[in-house]
Each structure stands twice: as C-alpha cells, then as structure tokens.
Coordinates of C-alpha atoms in Angstrom, one line a residue:
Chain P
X94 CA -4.3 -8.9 3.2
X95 CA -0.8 -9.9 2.4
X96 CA 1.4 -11.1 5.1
X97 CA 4.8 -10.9 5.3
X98 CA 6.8 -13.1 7.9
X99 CA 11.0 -12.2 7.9
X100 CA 13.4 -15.0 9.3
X101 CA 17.0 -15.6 9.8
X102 CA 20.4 -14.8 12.3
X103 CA 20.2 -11.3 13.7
X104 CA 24.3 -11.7 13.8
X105 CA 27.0 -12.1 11.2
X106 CA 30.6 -12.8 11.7
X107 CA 32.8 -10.2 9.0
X108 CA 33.0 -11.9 5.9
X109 CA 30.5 -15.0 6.3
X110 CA 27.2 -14.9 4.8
X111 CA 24.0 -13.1 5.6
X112 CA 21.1 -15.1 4.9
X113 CA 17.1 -14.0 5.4
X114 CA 13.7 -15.4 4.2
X115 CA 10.7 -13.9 4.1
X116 CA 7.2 -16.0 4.0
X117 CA 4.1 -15.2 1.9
X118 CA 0.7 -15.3 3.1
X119 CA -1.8 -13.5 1.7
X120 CA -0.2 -13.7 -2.1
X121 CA 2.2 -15.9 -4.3
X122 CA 5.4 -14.9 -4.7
X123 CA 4.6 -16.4 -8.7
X124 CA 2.0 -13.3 -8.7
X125 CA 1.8 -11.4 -12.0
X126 CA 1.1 -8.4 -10.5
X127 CA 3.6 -8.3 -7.6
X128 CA 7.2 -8.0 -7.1
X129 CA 9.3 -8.9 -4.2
X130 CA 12.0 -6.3 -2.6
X131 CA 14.7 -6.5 -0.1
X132 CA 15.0 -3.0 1.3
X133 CA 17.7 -2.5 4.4
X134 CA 17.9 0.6 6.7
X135 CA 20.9 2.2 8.7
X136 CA 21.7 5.5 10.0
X137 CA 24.6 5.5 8.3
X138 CA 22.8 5.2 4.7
X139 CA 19.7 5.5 5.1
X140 CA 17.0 3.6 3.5
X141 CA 18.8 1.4 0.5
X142 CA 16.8 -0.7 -2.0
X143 CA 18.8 -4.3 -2.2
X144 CA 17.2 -5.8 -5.3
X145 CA 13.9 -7.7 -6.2
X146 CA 12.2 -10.6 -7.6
X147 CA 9.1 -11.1 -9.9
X148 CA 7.9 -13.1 -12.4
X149 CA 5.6 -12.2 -15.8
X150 CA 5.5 -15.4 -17.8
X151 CA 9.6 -15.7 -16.7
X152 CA 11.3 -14.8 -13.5
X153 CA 13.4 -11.9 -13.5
X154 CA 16.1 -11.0 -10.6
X155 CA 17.3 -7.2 -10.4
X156 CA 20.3 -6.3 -8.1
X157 CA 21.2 -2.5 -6.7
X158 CA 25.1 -2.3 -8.4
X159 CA 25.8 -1.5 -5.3
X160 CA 25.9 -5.1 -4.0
X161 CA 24.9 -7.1 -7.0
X162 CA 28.6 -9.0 -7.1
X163 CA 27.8 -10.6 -3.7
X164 CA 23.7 -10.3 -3.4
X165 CA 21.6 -13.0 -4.3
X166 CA 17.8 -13.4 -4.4
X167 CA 15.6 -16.4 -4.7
X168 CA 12.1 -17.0 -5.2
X169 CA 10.9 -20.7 -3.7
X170 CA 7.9 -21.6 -5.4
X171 CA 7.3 -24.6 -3.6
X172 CA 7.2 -22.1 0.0
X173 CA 5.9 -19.2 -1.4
X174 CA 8.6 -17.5 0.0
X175 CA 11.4 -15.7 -1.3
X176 CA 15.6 -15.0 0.5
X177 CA 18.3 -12.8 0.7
X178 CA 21.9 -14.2 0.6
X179 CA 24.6 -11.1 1.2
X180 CA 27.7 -12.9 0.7
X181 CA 31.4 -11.5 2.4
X182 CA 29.6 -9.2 4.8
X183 CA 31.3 -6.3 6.6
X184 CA 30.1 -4.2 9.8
X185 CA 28.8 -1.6 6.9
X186 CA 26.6 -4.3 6.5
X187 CA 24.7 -3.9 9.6
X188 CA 21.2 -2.7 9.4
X189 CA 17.7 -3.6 9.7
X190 CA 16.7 -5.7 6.3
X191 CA 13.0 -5.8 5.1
X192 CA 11.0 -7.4 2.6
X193 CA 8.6 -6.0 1.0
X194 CA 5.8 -6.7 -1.6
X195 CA 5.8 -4.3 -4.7
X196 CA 2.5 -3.7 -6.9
X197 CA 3.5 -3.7 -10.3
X198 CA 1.3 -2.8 -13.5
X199 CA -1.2 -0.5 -11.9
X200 CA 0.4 2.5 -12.5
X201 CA 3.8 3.4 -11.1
X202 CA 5.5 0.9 -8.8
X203 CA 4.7 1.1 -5.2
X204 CA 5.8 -0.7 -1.6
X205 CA 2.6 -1.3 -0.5
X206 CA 3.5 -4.2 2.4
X207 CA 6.4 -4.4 4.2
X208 CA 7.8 -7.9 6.3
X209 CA 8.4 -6.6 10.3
X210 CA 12.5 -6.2 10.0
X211 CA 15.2 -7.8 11.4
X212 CA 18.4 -6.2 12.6
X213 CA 21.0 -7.6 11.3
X214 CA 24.5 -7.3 13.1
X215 CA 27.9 -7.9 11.8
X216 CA 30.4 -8.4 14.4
X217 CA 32.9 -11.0 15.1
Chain Q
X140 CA 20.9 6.8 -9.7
X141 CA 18.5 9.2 -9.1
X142 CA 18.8 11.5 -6.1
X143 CA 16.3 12.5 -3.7
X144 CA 16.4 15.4 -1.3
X145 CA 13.9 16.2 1.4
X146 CA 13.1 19.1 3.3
X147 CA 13.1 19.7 6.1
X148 CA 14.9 17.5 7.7
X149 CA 12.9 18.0 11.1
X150 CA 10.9 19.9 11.4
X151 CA 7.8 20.8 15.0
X152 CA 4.2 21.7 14.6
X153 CA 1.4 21.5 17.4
X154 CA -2.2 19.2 16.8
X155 CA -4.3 21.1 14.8
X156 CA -1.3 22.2 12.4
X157 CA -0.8 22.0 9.0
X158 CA 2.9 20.8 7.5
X159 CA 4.0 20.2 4.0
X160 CA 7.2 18.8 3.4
X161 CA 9.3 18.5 0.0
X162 CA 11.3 16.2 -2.1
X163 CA 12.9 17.1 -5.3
X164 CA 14.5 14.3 -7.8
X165 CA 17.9 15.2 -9.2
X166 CA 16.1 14.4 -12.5
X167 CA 12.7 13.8 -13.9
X168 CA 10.5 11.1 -13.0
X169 CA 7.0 12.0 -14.3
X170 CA 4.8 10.9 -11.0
X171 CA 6.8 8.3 -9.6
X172 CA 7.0 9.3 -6.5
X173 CA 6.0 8.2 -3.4
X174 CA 5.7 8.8 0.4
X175 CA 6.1 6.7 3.6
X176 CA 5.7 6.8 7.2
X177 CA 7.6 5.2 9.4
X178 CA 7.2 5.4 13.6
X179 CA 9.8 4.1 15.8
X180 CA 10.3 -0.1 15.6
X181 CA 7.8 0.1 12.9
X182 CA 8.3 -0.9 9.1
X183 CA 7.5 2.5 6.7
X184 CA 4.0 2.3 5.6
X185 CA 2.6 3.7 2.1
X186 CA 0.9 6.5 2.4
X187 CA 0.8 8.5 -1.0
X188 CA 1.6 7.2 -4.5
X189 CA 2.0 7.8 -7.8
X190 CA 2.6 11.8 -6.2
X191 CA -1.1 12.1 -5.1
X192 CA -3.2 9.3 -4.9
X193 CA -3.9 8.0 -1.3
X194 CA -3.2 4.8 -0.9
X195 CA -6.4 2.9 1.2
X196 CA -7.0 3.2 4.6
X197 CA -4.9 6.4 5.1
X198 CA -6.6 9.5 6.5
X199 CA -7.4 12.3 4.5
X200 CA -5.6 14.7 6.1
X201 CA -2.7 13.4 4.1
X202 CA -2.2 14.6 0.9
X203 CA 0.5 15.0 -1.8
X204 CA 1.2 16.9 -4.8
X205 CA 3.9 17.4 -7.6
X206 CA 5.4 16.8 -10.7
X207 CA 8.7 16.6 -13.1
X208 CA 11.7 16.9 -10.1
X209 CA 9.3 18.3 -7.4
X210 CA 6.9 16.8 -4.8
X211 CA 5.5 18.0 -1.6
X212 CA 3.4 15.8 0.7
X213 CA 1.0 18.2 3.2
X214 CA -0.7 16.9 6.3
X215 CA -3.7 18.9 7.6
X216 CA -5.0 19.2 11.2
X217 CA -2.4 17.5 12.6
X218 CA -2.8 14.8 15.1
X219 CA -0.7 13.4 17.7
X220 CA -0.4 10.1 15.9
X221 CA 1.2 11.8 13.0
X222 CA 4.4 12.1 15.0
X223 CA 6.8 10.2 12.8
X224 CA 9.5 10.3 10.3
X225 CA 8.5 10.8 6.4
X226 CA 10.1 9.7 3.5
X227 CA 9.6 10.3 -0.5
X228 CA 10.6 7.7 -2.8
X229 CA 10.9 7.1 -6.8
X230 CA 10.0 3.9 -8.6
X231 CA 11.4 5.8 -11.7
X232 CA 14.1 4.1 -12.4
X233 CA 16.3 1.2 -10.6
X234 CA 17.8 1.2 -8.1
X235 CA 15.1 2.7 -6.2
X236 CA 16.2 5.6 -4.1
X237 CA 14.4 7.1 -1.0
X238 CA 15.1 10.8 0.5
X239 CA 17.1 11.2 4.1
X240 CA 13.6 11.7 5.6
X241 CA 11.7 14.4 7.7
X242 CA 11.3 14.3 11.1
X243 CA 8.3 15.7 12.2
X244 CA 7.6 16.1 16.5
X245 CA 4.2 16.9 17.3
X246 CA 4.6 19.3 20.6

C-alpha cells in the first residue's frame, strides 16, 4: 500500500518561493509503472493538475503551461521522494497542494493515491 | 486543454436513493475518464476508471458508464457515507483537467 507523506511551509510571502516534498513509502519514485503528480485545489479554480514526474528507462518532467515558466519538479532518488518548487508566488497561489501517485501502462492513466494536502498560504 | 463539465452541480437524495451524475469533455477522449470522491479535509479518492471499471475496494453501488465526450457515474442505494463532493477527470491528454464537481447532501 503506497504511502504518501507531504512536507513543507503552509505560508508564503508574495513573490518568494513555494517549496513542498512528498515522501514514498510503499513504491519508488524510479517505478516503471508509476508517475508522480502535483495536483493543487482552490475555490477559486478548482482542482488544477501542476505537472508530473516519471521515469521509463529516462526521466521525463511534464509542466501544466499554465505555470511551467516558474514550476519545477524533482525526483530524489536517493529519498525516494519527489518536490514542488513554485517560484514568484502570488495570493492566487494559495490553495491546498497534493501529491499524488499516477498508474501508468495499465490502461488509461489514473490517480490512484493521493499524499494528505497541505494548505498553502500566500500572504505577506 | 480539454474541458470538463459536470452536472449537477449539487444536487440532494435520501439513503436508499439512486443518483447519477454527468460529465461531458469538450472533445473526445475514448475512455479516459475518471471519477473521485472527495469528503470534507479529505484528499479525492479513485473511485471509477477508465469510465467504468471499479477501482478495488469501492462498493458496488458505484458505478459509471460512457463514452466519446459523455460520462455519467450512478450511485445505487445510497448511503449516508456517500455524502461528498464528486468529480470526473480525463487522463486524455495533458494538462489533466477535472470537472467543477457535484455536490451531493444525503438528507
């Protein structure tokens, strides 16, 4: 049963940078079969897909264009873990993040764990 | 980026009930589609994928259906636990995109 443990600041100051982590237990973040998401949630927009990591013989790094010029993601082998860096950070920034794992090659691409959330506030 | 629209977006049915609730793509996506529950504080949690097939350790009460641009999932005999807020999803194409959501009270 994979386990997903989230980590970082639940506050921001406008314009610095947003920083999480999420730990792996339960799977490698090197898996063949799995990719790893950053998914974020606010009322204002609803549930929005960040990007995602994964790796199938080489590792690939996929952005949302919606925050790809200041978003980036990083597997750490060595940790089995994987972050989020969301650089020059605005209140529209605010909003629960979550990491999630993503089974990949059965079939269509499914969420199937998510990490517990953390609110993330941006406020000076 | 493809666009996903639920409804309703609440909706109220008593224990016992059955609800379906709909999603349609702004474009085709073959059965990518998926559906998640998610209660207050809680992460979502996978309920249906790939438009109908069950994902383990769900009740069977749940089920889904669709195809092309339009997907319904329907809950049977509805329980007080079901009281939550529902969203589709497509793994189509990148960036992944979710519906508003449905909330559904259980009175």
């Amino acid at each position: 049963q994979v386990q997903l443990q989230q980590s970082g600041p639940g506050l921001v100051k406008p314009s610095e940078t947003l920083s999480l982590t999420c730990a792996i237990s339960g799977d490698s973040v090197s898996s063949n079969s799995a990719g790893w998401n950053w998914i974020r949630q606010s009322p204002s927009r609803g549930l929005e897909w960040l990007g995602r990591t994964y790796y199938t013989s080489k590792w690939y790094i996929e952005y949302a264009d919606s925050v790809r010029s200041r978003t980036t993601i990083t597997p750490d082998t060595s940790k089995n873990q994987f972050s989020l860096q969301l650089n020059s950070v605005t209140p529209e920034d605010t909003a629960v993040y979550y990491c999630a794992r993503e089974v990949l090659y059965s079939g269509p691409n499914r969420v199937d764990s998510w990490g517990q959330g953390a609110l993330v506030t941006v406020s000076s | 980026d493809i666009q996903m629209t639920q409804s309703p977006p609440s909706l109220s049915a008593s224990v016992g009930d059955r609800v379906t609730i709909t999603c349609r793509s702004s474009q085709t996506m073959n059965n990518f589609l998926n559906w998640y529950q998610q209660k207050p504080g809680e992460a979502p949690k996978l309920l249906i994928y790939t438009a109908s097939r069950l994902q383990s350790g769900v009740p069977s009460r749940f089920s889904a259906s669709g195809s092309g641009t339009d997907f319904s999932l329907t809950i049977t005999s509805l329980q007080p636990e079901d009281s939550a807020r529902y969203y589709c999803q497509q793994s189509f194409s990148k960036p992944y995109t979710f519906g508003q959501g449905t909330t559904l009270e259980i009175k």
